[in-house]
């Protein structure tokens, strides 16, 4: 959600800023802008509504903006409609301060009223302009330099922010601060970068600093300085990012989404291998827990948003069945505001691809305030959830660019399976033989997933036939319901077709009234003990005119007497069926979106990393 890039060095800044912003397009945005210090020392600001290519055209791919210092931004509208006026960067009244901002300032109205009393004026509807003028106010009032002005401002600001700030009177520096919104610093040879995510700077450097909450700092061409709120200098370790820059390229695929669907077998394999010991067993120390801690857990709360929440729903079945531990799954946006009866022996598992999801991060902090042990499942090293959770299970999906998650979701599932097996072994619910049997099943998932991908053209053909669908319903029971939830979300995210997922047994309690001639109903049937019941529910919808698609294991060929079209997947232990069954549903959503001519990787109104509430 929004993207920030900054550069200071000896090269022309604007082309570098545009290139960096292009790597952040996946975060979602509706306008973009650059601020570059020109040859005469003035700060030149150019903004544009719409896609980044419009900004590139206005600046001749950056060549029209002179200067070796600059900041850039892609905005996702929160305060104020998408427009050139509301686009970042924003300037103070006299252009002494120029800044870009991610996040939401909750008390912006209060600050605005204060600044109006001091004769500040406002040209936009954004909360960012209020922050810029507040920094300017403290800069002029105390005359103690940028670090002091920013420090005073962030004490006054409530909410989340990542700020990159240029000052007219401090030409060789870019200042920054963050709270609950990601921001990293990159170090090159005689040049420095700042960005809201690693892919923006990977082509220039893999050496990065991760910044803590409410720290203030400054970069120059020579390096970086970091300070706490008391203005005491602090140090950060320079981290080498183990990520290939080519991972953020399409690599010959038409879209990032289809590329990332094909990368899932590798993501599964790497994530599984990351927590195995030399003997082939799950080592809980690899995700920061001890057998003693695992044995003490009385109940698990899984907290997440969106697709990560759907991972949690599937994990609930697996953990309760295999590890025999009670599990509750909670939406992070609800968990953080509920008065839950958490117990000291409980465990809160927070799942987030970015590790910066605002509601999930707030839920984590609530759990920690209650003294509850926390475990983060995240894909981004050094992210806020990774730093703040007591233990961390890193999924090894690599950078995921498409807004609609696929490989990160699948890697999270594998993490859930490995946690379940580890908990079962440590708690005595599984012996060594049982553990190895489950791990052998999980180890086969990547190859079985690859087999599904080899048959994708059949799903492409089916999707083309249903590109004009108005309503689609996904039904299943147990784990199949969890699969249905993710399949439905994928479809509505990128094809804009109205879709819903229902527990199949609930159809007669109202939902079946929505079925009419031609309505597409997707039945998921991977749980053999529930197969006949779900099949009966499909028959009920078919008798009311629904067009039926079935999704089940090879061997269940009797489904063809009921379904109009069936997709078969290789057999696996039913606990792990989600990993295979989700792939045809991802492909269905993808090919429907392609058939409709939509922007698959950047669906409307959505952002990749939801860092505001």
XYZ file of C-alpha atoms in Angstrom:
613
model
C 0.000 0.000 0.000
C 1.885 3.057 -1.334
C 5.557 2.935 -2.208
C 8.549 5.093 -1.230
C 11.931 5.365 -2.913
C 14.842 7.702 -2.268
C 18.313 8.192 -3.737
C 21.356 10.272 -2.975
C 24.687 9.889 -4.767
C 26.494 10.936 -7.929
C 24.036 9.641 -10.553
C 20.967 11.376 -11.938
C 18.293 10.586 -9.364
C 15.021 10.699 -11.310
C 15.594 7.659 -13.581
C 16.663 5.631 -10.533
C 13.577 6.756 -8.635
C 11.280 5.790 -11.512
C 12.937 2.392 -11.819
C 12.521 1.830 -8.096
C 8.858 2.851 -8.157
C 8.243 0.409 -11.003
C 9.338 -2.383 -8.653
C 6.806 -1.161 -6.081
C 3.796 -1.012 -8.392
C 2.552 -4.284 -6.924
C 1.829 -2.478 -3.643
C -1.123 -0.704 -5.279
C -1.402 2.991 -6.186
C -3.473 5.571 -8.035
C -0.957 8.426 -8.491
C 2.779 9.007 -8.370
C 5.349 11.767 -8.016
C 9.002 12.744 -7.738
C 10.933 15.434 -5.911
C 14.501 16.034 -7.131
C 16.987 18.700 -6.115
C 17.884 20.432 -9.357
C 21.132 21.867 -10.599
C 20.405 25.291 -9.070
C 19.671 23.829 -5.663
C 15.878 24.141 -5.892
C 13.655 21.128 -5.248
C 11.702 20.287 -8.383
C 8.392 18.408 -7.820
C 6.427 16.591 -10.548
C 3.230 14.621 -9.860
C 0.766 12.675 -11.979
C -2.554 10.919 -11.507
C -2.790 7.339 -12.747
C -0.137 4.834 -13.711
C 3.590 5.357 -13.382
C 3.994 5.583 -17.155
C 2.193 8.959 -17.060
C 4.789 10.305 -14.616
C 7.544 8.837 -16.798
C 6.098 10.613 -19.841
C 5.890 13.943 -17.967
C 9.556 13.713 -16.993
C 10.940 12.110 -20.193
C 11.724 8.948 -18.205
C 13.324 11.116 -15.550
C 15.796 12.797 -17.906
C 14.011 16.151 -17.618
C 14.686 16.360 -13.872
C 18.275 17.291 -13.047
C 19.914 16.478 -9.752
C 21.453 13.632 -7.802
C 19.181 13.739 -4.736
C 15.504 12.838 -4.757
C 12.507 10.997 -3.353
C 9.583 9.341 -5.135
C 6.200 7.916 -4.211
C 3.269 5.875 -5.478
C 0.072 6.787 -3.608
C -2.921 4.653 -2.686
C -5.670 7.106 -1.733
C -6.798 7.263 1.896
C -7.334 10.972 2.624
C -8.560 12.704 -0.502
C -9.501 11.344 -3.905
C -6.913 10.185 -6.449
C -5.694 13.376 -8.144
C -2.543 15.204 -9.133
C -3.075 17.668 -6.286
C -3.311 14.905 -3.682
C -0.358 12.979 -5.114
C 2.963 12.986 -3.262
C 5.509 14.514 -2.727
C 3.943 17.309 -0.660
C 5.506 20.669 0.227
C 5.238 23.095 3.110
C 3.838 26.575 2.439
C 7.191 28.040 1.398
C 8.573 24.767 -0.071
C 11.220 24.594 2.668
C 10.161 21.015 3.464
C 9.218 18.338 0.913
C 8.161 14.817 1.914
C 6.564 11.540 0.915
C 4.561 9.456 3.370
C 3.056 5.989 3.780
C 0.500 5.320 6.490
C -2.358 7.191 8.119
C -2.137 10.127 10.542
C -5.140 9.628 12.812
C -5.126 13.050 14.485
C -4.546 15.051 11.308
C -7.640 17.229 11.900
C -6.384 18.276 15.313
C -2.939 19.137 13.891
C -4.505 20.959 10.942
C -6.505 23.206 13.249
C -3.357 24.025 15.216
C -1.435 24.910 12.068
C -4.264 27.079 10.714
C -3.838 29.265 13.803
C -0.248 29.845 12.721
C -1.353 30.921 9.220
C -0.454 27.715 7.413
C -2.516 27.006 4.302
C -3.365 23.689 2.663
C -3.773 22.897 -1.016
C -4.619 19.174 -0.772
C -7.000 16.879 1.109
C -4.194 14.666 2.446
C -2.988 13.981 5.948
C 0.561 14.009 4.563
C 0.482 17.744 3.884
C -0.389 18.266 7.554
C 2.721 16.273 8.575
C 4.952 18.280 6.215
C 3.737 21.585 7.606
C 4.056 20.335 11.184
C 7.722 19.511 10.553
C 8.140 22.960 8.977
C 6.491 24.561 12.028
C 8.925 22.936 14.468
C 11.885 23.624 12.162
C 11.158 27.368 12.240
C 10.023 27.594 15.863
C 13.055 25.956 17.470
C 15.624 26.450 14.706
C 17.422 23.300 15.834
C 17.674 21.475 12.509
C 15.777 18.714 10.692
C 16.394 15.927 13.212
C 14.866 17.973 16.008
C 11.907 19.092 13.872
C 11.062 15.553 12.763
C 11.491 14.208 16.301
C 9.091 16.794 17.715
C 6.598 16.160 14.927
C 6.395 12.392 15.361
C 5.825 12.801 19.094
C 2.742 14.852 18.187
C 1.522 12.520 15.405
C -0.753 9.578 16.187
C -1.042 6.784 13.651
C 1.318 5.025 11.267
C 3.929 6.545 9.009
C 7.034 6.090 6.951
C 8.387 9.516 6.008
C 11.203 10.538 3.680
C 11.918 14.267 3.925
C 14.041 16.753 1.985
C 14.876 20.188 3.367
C 15.641 23.178 1.147
C 18.416 24.372 3.459
C 20.088 20.947 3.851
C 20.916 20.014 0.246
C 23.107 16.931 0.688
C 20.781 14.935 2.916
C 17.496 13.011 3.006
C 15.864 12.483 6.398
C 13.553 9.657 7.387
C 11.470 8.127 10.170
C 8.951 5.313 10.506
C 6.311 3.835 12.786
C 4.344 0.699 11.809
C 4.994 1.294 8.098
C 8.002 -0.374 6.462
C 11.095 1.579 5.427
C 14.592 0.289 4.722
C 17.915 1.952 3.946
C 20.186 0.610 1.209
C 23.953 1.168 1.068
C 25.850 1.303 -2.212
C 29.265 2.509 -3.337
C 29.183 6.277 -2.790
C 25.395 6.281 -2.855
C 22.508 5.538 -0.500
C 18.920 4.492 -1.009
C 15.728 4.317 0.998
C 12.627 2.339 0.087
C 9.474 0.811 1.475
C 10.446 -2.644 0.208
C 13.603 -4.473 -0.873
C 12.704 -5.109 -4.567
C 12.868 -1.350 -5.252
C 16.643 -1.263 -4.692
C 17.766 -4.836 -5.405
C 19.192 -3.921 -8.794
C 21.525 -1.431 -7.087
C 22.439 -3.014 -3.743
C 21.730 -5.947 -1.451
C 23.162 -4.222 1.636
C 20.344 -2.857 3.806
C 19.584 -1.467 7.243
C 16.255 -2.208 8.921
C 14.909 0.758 10.885
C 13.084 0.511 14.207
C 9.859 2.227 15.183
C 10.060 5.966 15.961
C 13.688 6.221 14.973
C 14.874 9.250 13.027
C 17.755 9.208 10.618
C 19.565 10.806 7.745
C 21.306 9.565 4.630
C 23.980 11.315 2.606
C 26.115 9.968 -0.212
C 28.643 8.857 2.416
C 26.343 6.781 4.611
C 23.523 6.751 7.157
C 22.961 7.928 10.717
C 20.252 6.673 13.081
C 18.890 8.293 16.253
C 16.262 7.450 18.861
C 13.650 9.901 20.088
C 16.119 11.253 22.653
C 18.400 12.143 19.732
C 21.024 9.664 20.884
C 22.838 8.039 17.976
C 22.245 4.321 17.593
C 23.714 1.697 15.287
C 22.127 -0.901 13.021
C 23.667 -4.017 11.557
C 24.133 -3.948 7.803
C 22.243 -6.967 6.452
C 22.907 -8.731 3.149
C 19.602 -9.552 1.463
C 19.608 -13.090 0.083
C 17.307 -12.374 -2.818
C 17.927 -12.516 -6.552
C 16.944 -9.333 -8.380
C 15.609 -11.483 -11.231
C 12.973 -12.843 -8.826
C 11.180 -9.517 -9.194
C 11.038 -9.897 -13.012
C 8.411 -11.750 -15.062
C 10.935 -14.146 -16.542
C 9.059 -14.717 -19.802
C 5.601 -15.115 -18.260
C 2.795 -12.787 -19.302
C 1.986 -11.803 -15.717
C 3.606 -12.099 -12.309
C 0.631 -14.076 -11.028
C 1.054 -16.980 -13.459
C 4.830 -16.910 -12.861
C 4.272 -17.124 -9.128
C 1.727 -19.926 -9.524
C 4.462 -21.890 -11.295
C 6.969 -21.046 -8.540
C 4.849 -22.739 -5.886
C 6.497 -26.184 -6.024
C 9.874 -24.597 -5.239
C 8.363 -22.452 -2.463
C 6.838 -25.566 -0.885
C 10.066 -27.544 -1.095
C 12.280 -24.766 0.278
C 9.924 -23.918 3.146
C 9.646 -27.561 4.214
C 13.398 -28.145 4.066
C 14.117 -25.033 6.124
C 12.821 -26.605 9.370
C 14.128 -30.184 9.022
C 17.083 -31.422 11.033
C 19.806 -33.749 9.748
C 17.674 -36.770 10.597
C 14.720 -35.572 8.544
C 12.522 -34.608 11.523
C 10.975 -31.205 12.184
C 13.204 -29.185 14.503
C 11.070 -26.636 16.411
C 14.206 -24.619 17.157
C 14.213 -23.724 13.454
C 11.104 -21.623 14.107
C 12.193 -20.450 17.536
C 10.360 -22.786 19.916
C 11.425 -25.540 22.284
C 9.652 -28.862 22.913
C 8.984 -27.691 26.478
C 7.217 -24.546 25.257
C 5.173 -26.571 22.777
C 4.055 -29.024 25.473
C 2.845 -26.170 27.675
C 0.492 -24.730 25.022
C -3.154 -25.172 26.009
C -4.851 -23.419 23.098
C -3.728 -21.825 19.853
C -5.155 -18.651 18.350
C -4.388 -18.155 14.663
C -4.730 -14.500 13.665
C -4.543 -13.197 10.101
C -6.232 -11.261 7.289
C -7.374 -12.189 3.770
C -5.682 -15.227 2.229
C -3.527 -15.674 5.329
C -6.766 -16.040 7.307
C -7.815 -18.813 4.917
C -4.488 -20.519 5.640
C -5.432 -20.297 9.309
C -8.803 -21.946 8.689
C -7.086 -24.886 6.970
C -4.434 -25.023 9.718
C -7.136 -25.287 12.342
C -8.307 -28.638 10.954
C -4.757 -29.933 10.554
C -3.534 -28.860 13.992
C -6.568 -30.194 15.817
C -6.504 -33.518 13.965
C -2.770 -34.190 13.994
C -1.527 -32.367 17.111
C -4.771 -32.682 19.099
C -4.593 -29.127 20.423
C -7.610 -26.751 20.481
C -7.378 -24.004 17.842
C -9.354 -20.820 17.208
C -8.994 -18.789 14.028
C -9.594 -15.046 14.271
C -9.636 -12.198 11.790
C -6.917 -9.818 12.936
C -9.214 -6.814 12.480
C -11.642 -8.405 14.975
C -9.114 -9.968 17.345
C -7.478 -6.650 18.134
C -10.744 -5.144 19.418
C -12.209 -8.131 21.246
C -11.951 -8.848 24.950
C -10.668 -12.400 24.621
C -10.124 -14.701 27.574
C -6.491 -15.388 26.757
C -4.580 -17.654 29.134
C -0.857 -17.514 29.944
C -0.341 -20.955 28.370
C -1.950 -19.977 25.046
C -0.046 -19.358 21.806
C -0.969 -16.709 19.245
C 0.182 -17.464 15.690
C 0.151 -14.395 13.436
C 0.337 -15.017 9.671
C 1.352 -12.270 7.229
C 3.240 -12.384 3.934
C 4.712 -8.898 4.310
C 5.090 -8.985 8.071
C 3.708 -5.437 8.060
C -0.078 -6.014 7.837
C -1.479 -3.325 10.137
C -4.274 -5.315 11.797
C -2.110 -8.415 12.206
C 0.706 -6.363 13.724
C -1.747 -4.735 16.153
C -3.102 -8.181 17.098
C 0.446 -9.383 17.765
C 1.088 -6.438 20.050
C -2.176 -7.026 21.880
C -1.172 -10.638 22.535
C 2.249 -9.542 23.804
C 0.638 -6.958 26.097
C -1.367 -9.831 27.584
C 1.846 -11.782 28.170
C 0.969 -14.454 25.599
C 3.706 -16.163 23.588
C 3.588 -15.275 19.891
C 4.757 -17.015 16.721
C 4.925 -15.154 13.410
C 4.659 -16.844 10.024
C 6.096 -14.262 7.616
C 7.860 -14.098 4.275
C 9.957 -10.948 4.794
C 13.100 -11.025 6.924
C 13.372 -8.002 9.199
C 9.685 -7.074 8.906
C 7.856 -5.690 11.938
C 6.068 -8.931 12.825
C 9.306 -10.878 12.387
C 11.129 -8.528 14.750
C 8.404 -8.307 17.379
C 7.118 -11.895 17.567
C 8.708 -14.151 20.190
C 9.354 -16.799 17.518
C 9.373 -16.660 13.721
C 8.739 -19.223 10.984
C 10.091 -17.705 7.761
C 8.368 -18.933 4.623
C 10.725 -19.119 1.657
C 8.418 -17.988 -1.130
C 10.745 -15.269 -2.403
C 9.386 -11.882 -3.487
C 5.729 -12.007 -4.461
C 4.803 -9.186 -6.836
C 1.241 -9.912 -7.932
C -1.332 -8.394 -5.595
C -3.282 -11.677 -5.534
C -1.172 -14.029 -3.428
C -0.444 -17.555 -4.611
C 3.001 -18.824 -3.662
C 3.063 -16.998 -0.314
C -0.292 -18.609 0.549
C 1.056 -22.040 -0.377
C 4.264 -21.526 1.586
C 2.210 -20.507 4.627
C 0.210 -23.728 4.313
C 3.397 -25.800 4.338
C 4.566 -23.877 7.400
C 1.271 -24.770 9.064
C 1.699 -28.453 8.238
C 5.235 -28.495 9.629
C 4.126 -26.767 12.825
C 1.307 -29.303 13.216
C 3.654 -32.262 12.793
C 6.176 -30.742 15.192
C 3.529 -30.043 17.824
C 2.132 -33.569 17.449
C 5.582 -35.115 17.924
C 6.514 -32.945 20.913
C 3.148 -33.504 22.605
C 3.144 -37.264 22.092
C 0.271 -37.341 19.590
C 2.647 -38.811 16.981
C 5.460 -41.314 17.293
C 8.554 -41.236 15.091
C 6.967 -43.498 12.489
C 3.845 -41.348 12.294
C 5.920 -38.183 11.918
C 7.931 -39.650 9.049
C 4.750 -40.827 7.311
C 3.256 -37.329 7.363
C 6.519 -35.714 6.276
C 6.784 -38.164 3.395
C 3.320 -37.057 2.216
C 4.248 -33.379 2.519
C 7.504 -33.975 0.627
C 5.530 -35.263 -2.372
C 3.361 -32.141 -2.650
C 5.746 -30.119 -4.888
C 5.895 -32.844 -7.549
C 2.142 -33.396 -7.402
C 1.595 -29.663 -7.745
C 3.825 -29.630 -10.835
C 1.638 -32.340 -12.380
C -1.436 -30.155 -11.897
C 0.294 -27.246 -13.624
C 1.012 -29.419 -16.650
C -2.756 -29.633 -17.291
C -3.485 -25.900 -17.001
C -4.702 -25.511 -20.604
C -7.851 -27.472 -19.774
C -8.716 -24.961 -17.048
C -7.885 -22.122 -19.436
C -10.448 -23.524 -21.903
C -13.093 -23.789 -19.173
C -12.402 -20.239 -17.939
C -12.836 -18.811 -21.442
C -16.309 -20.380 -21.601
C -17.361 -18.716 -18.329
C -15.779 -15.270 -18.706
C -19.244 -13.674 -18.669
C -20.308 -15.275 -15.377
C -22.066 -12.922 -12.998
C -22.151 -15.061 -9.845
C -20.010 -18.016 -8.764
C -20.445 -20.085 -5.612
C -17.799 -22.354 -4.065
C -18.982 -25.073 -1.692
C -17.230 -27.642 0.466
C -17.149 -29.165 3.929
C -14.339 -29.233 6.472
C -10.981 -28.488 4.844
C -12.828 -28.243 1.529
C -14.656 -25.203 2.923
C -11.288 -23.579 3.701
C -10.203 -24.312 0.115
C -13.440 -22.811 -1.181
C -12.846 -19.593 0.749
C -9.497 -19.026 -0.933
C -10.817 -20.002 -4.369
C -13.656 -17.503 -4.026
C -11.352 -14.710 -2.871
C -8.961 -15.267 -5.773
C -11.824 -15.093 -8.251
C -13.356 -11.870 -6.948
C -9.943 -10.204 -6.443
C -8.797 -10.323 -10.030
C -11.833 -11.070 -12.222
C -14.319 -8.779 -10.400
C -16.927 -11.538 -10.653
C -19.143 -11.761 -7.592
C -18.274 -14.994 -5.803
C -18.939 -16.480 -2.390
C -17.781 -19.531 -0.485
C -20.225 -21.489 1.630
C -20.031 -24.477 3.909
C -21.998 -26.911 1.748
C -24.261 -27.932 4.618
C -25.483 -24.335 4.938
C -26.931 -24.148 1.436
C -30.465 -24.973 2.523
C -30.340 -22.257 5.183
C -30.841 -19.458 2.685
C -28.057 -19.540 0.109
C -29.755 -21.929 -2.286
C -32.331 -19.227 -3.054
C -29.602 -17.460 -5.069
C -29.149 -20.335 -7.511
C -30.669 -19.834 -10.949
C -30.156 -21.195 -14.454
C -26.485 -21.032 -15.465
C -25.074 -20.063 -12.050
C -21.592 -21.569 -11.769
C -21.178 -23.692 -8.637
C -17.733 -25.113 -7.834
C -17.852 -28.122 -5.530
C -14.629 -29.046 -3.726
C -14.551 -32.724 -2.676
C -11.172 -33.824 -1.293
C -12.334 -35.090 2.113
C -13.434 -38.652 1.405
C -15.594 -39.013 4.525
C -17.571 -35.930 3.431
C -17.562 -36.677 -0.298
C -21.101 -38.063 -0.579
C -22.622 -35.266 1.492
C -21.025 -32.528 -0.619
C -21.973 -34.385 -3.789
C -25.606 -34.363 -2.611
C -25.376 -30.594 -2.142
C -24.100 -30.257 -5.709
C -27.069 -32.306 -6.937
C -29.396 -29.909 -5.100
C -27.924 -26.881 -6.858
C -27.815 -28.686 -10.209
C -31.526 -29.465 -10.001
C -32.128 -25.732 -9.721
C -30.202 -24.910 -12.888
C -26.630 -24.500 -11.651
C -23.690 -25.341 -13.930
C -21.481 -27.629 -11.841
C -17.697 -27.806 -11.685
C -16.216 -30.521 -9.493
C -12.744 -30.600 -7.949
C -11.643 -33.904 -6.463
C -8.942 -36.577 -6.340
C -8.198 -38.949 -9.199
C -10.321 -42.059 -8.735
C -13.546 -40.295 -7.744
C -14.862 -40.650 -11.285
C -18.445 -41.120 -10.158
C -18.611 -37.330 -9.813
C -19.012 -37.076 -13.574
C -22.597 -38.324 -13.232
C -23.294 -35.043 -11.404
C -20.758 -32.413 -12.504
C -20.705 -30.775 -15.929
C -16.918 -30.323 -15.719
C -14.428 -31.938 -13.359
C -10.821 -31.183 -12.429
C -8.834 -34.025 -10.889
C -5.804 -33.664 -8.630
C -3.313 -36.302 -7.428
C -4.208 -38.099 -4.231
C -2.585 -37.065 -0.973
C -3.395 -37.279 2.706
C -6.667 -35.320 3.080
C -5.054 -33.063 5.690
C -2.791 -31.638 2.969
C -5.353 -31.477 0.152
C -5.514 -27.681 0.318
C -2.035 -27.371 -1.195
C -3.107 -29.225 -4.334
C -6.760 -28.243 -4.651
C -6.025 -24.522 -4.485
C -3.901 -24.606 -7.666
C -6.769 -25.241 -10.151
C -8.757 -22.506 -8.391
C -5.845 -20.066 -8.729
C -5.616 -20.952 -12.416
C -9.375 -20.559 -12.857
C -9.264 -17.052 -11.381
C -6.200 -16.138 -13.444
C -7.578 -17.313 -16.788
C -10.983 -15.725 -16.156
C -9.232 -12.402 -15.542
C -7.113 -12.813 -18.688
C -10.202 -13.707 -20.731
C -11.838 -10.488 -19.552
C -8.791 -8.419 -20.495
C -8.166 -7.184 -16.945
C -4.955 -6.066 -15.225
C -4.217 -9.352 -13.455
C -1.315 -8.229 -11.282
C -2.793 -4.899 -10.189
C -6.530 -5.345 -9.562
C -8.538 -2.208 -8.893
C -8.854 -0.813 -5.371
C -6.453 -3.381 -3.897
C -2.979 -3.090 -2.417
C -0.401 -5.798 -1.871
C 0.654 -4.810 1.617
C -2.175 -3.399 3.743
C -0.216 -1.290 6.208
C -3.120 0.911 7.320
C -6.254 -0.040 9.215
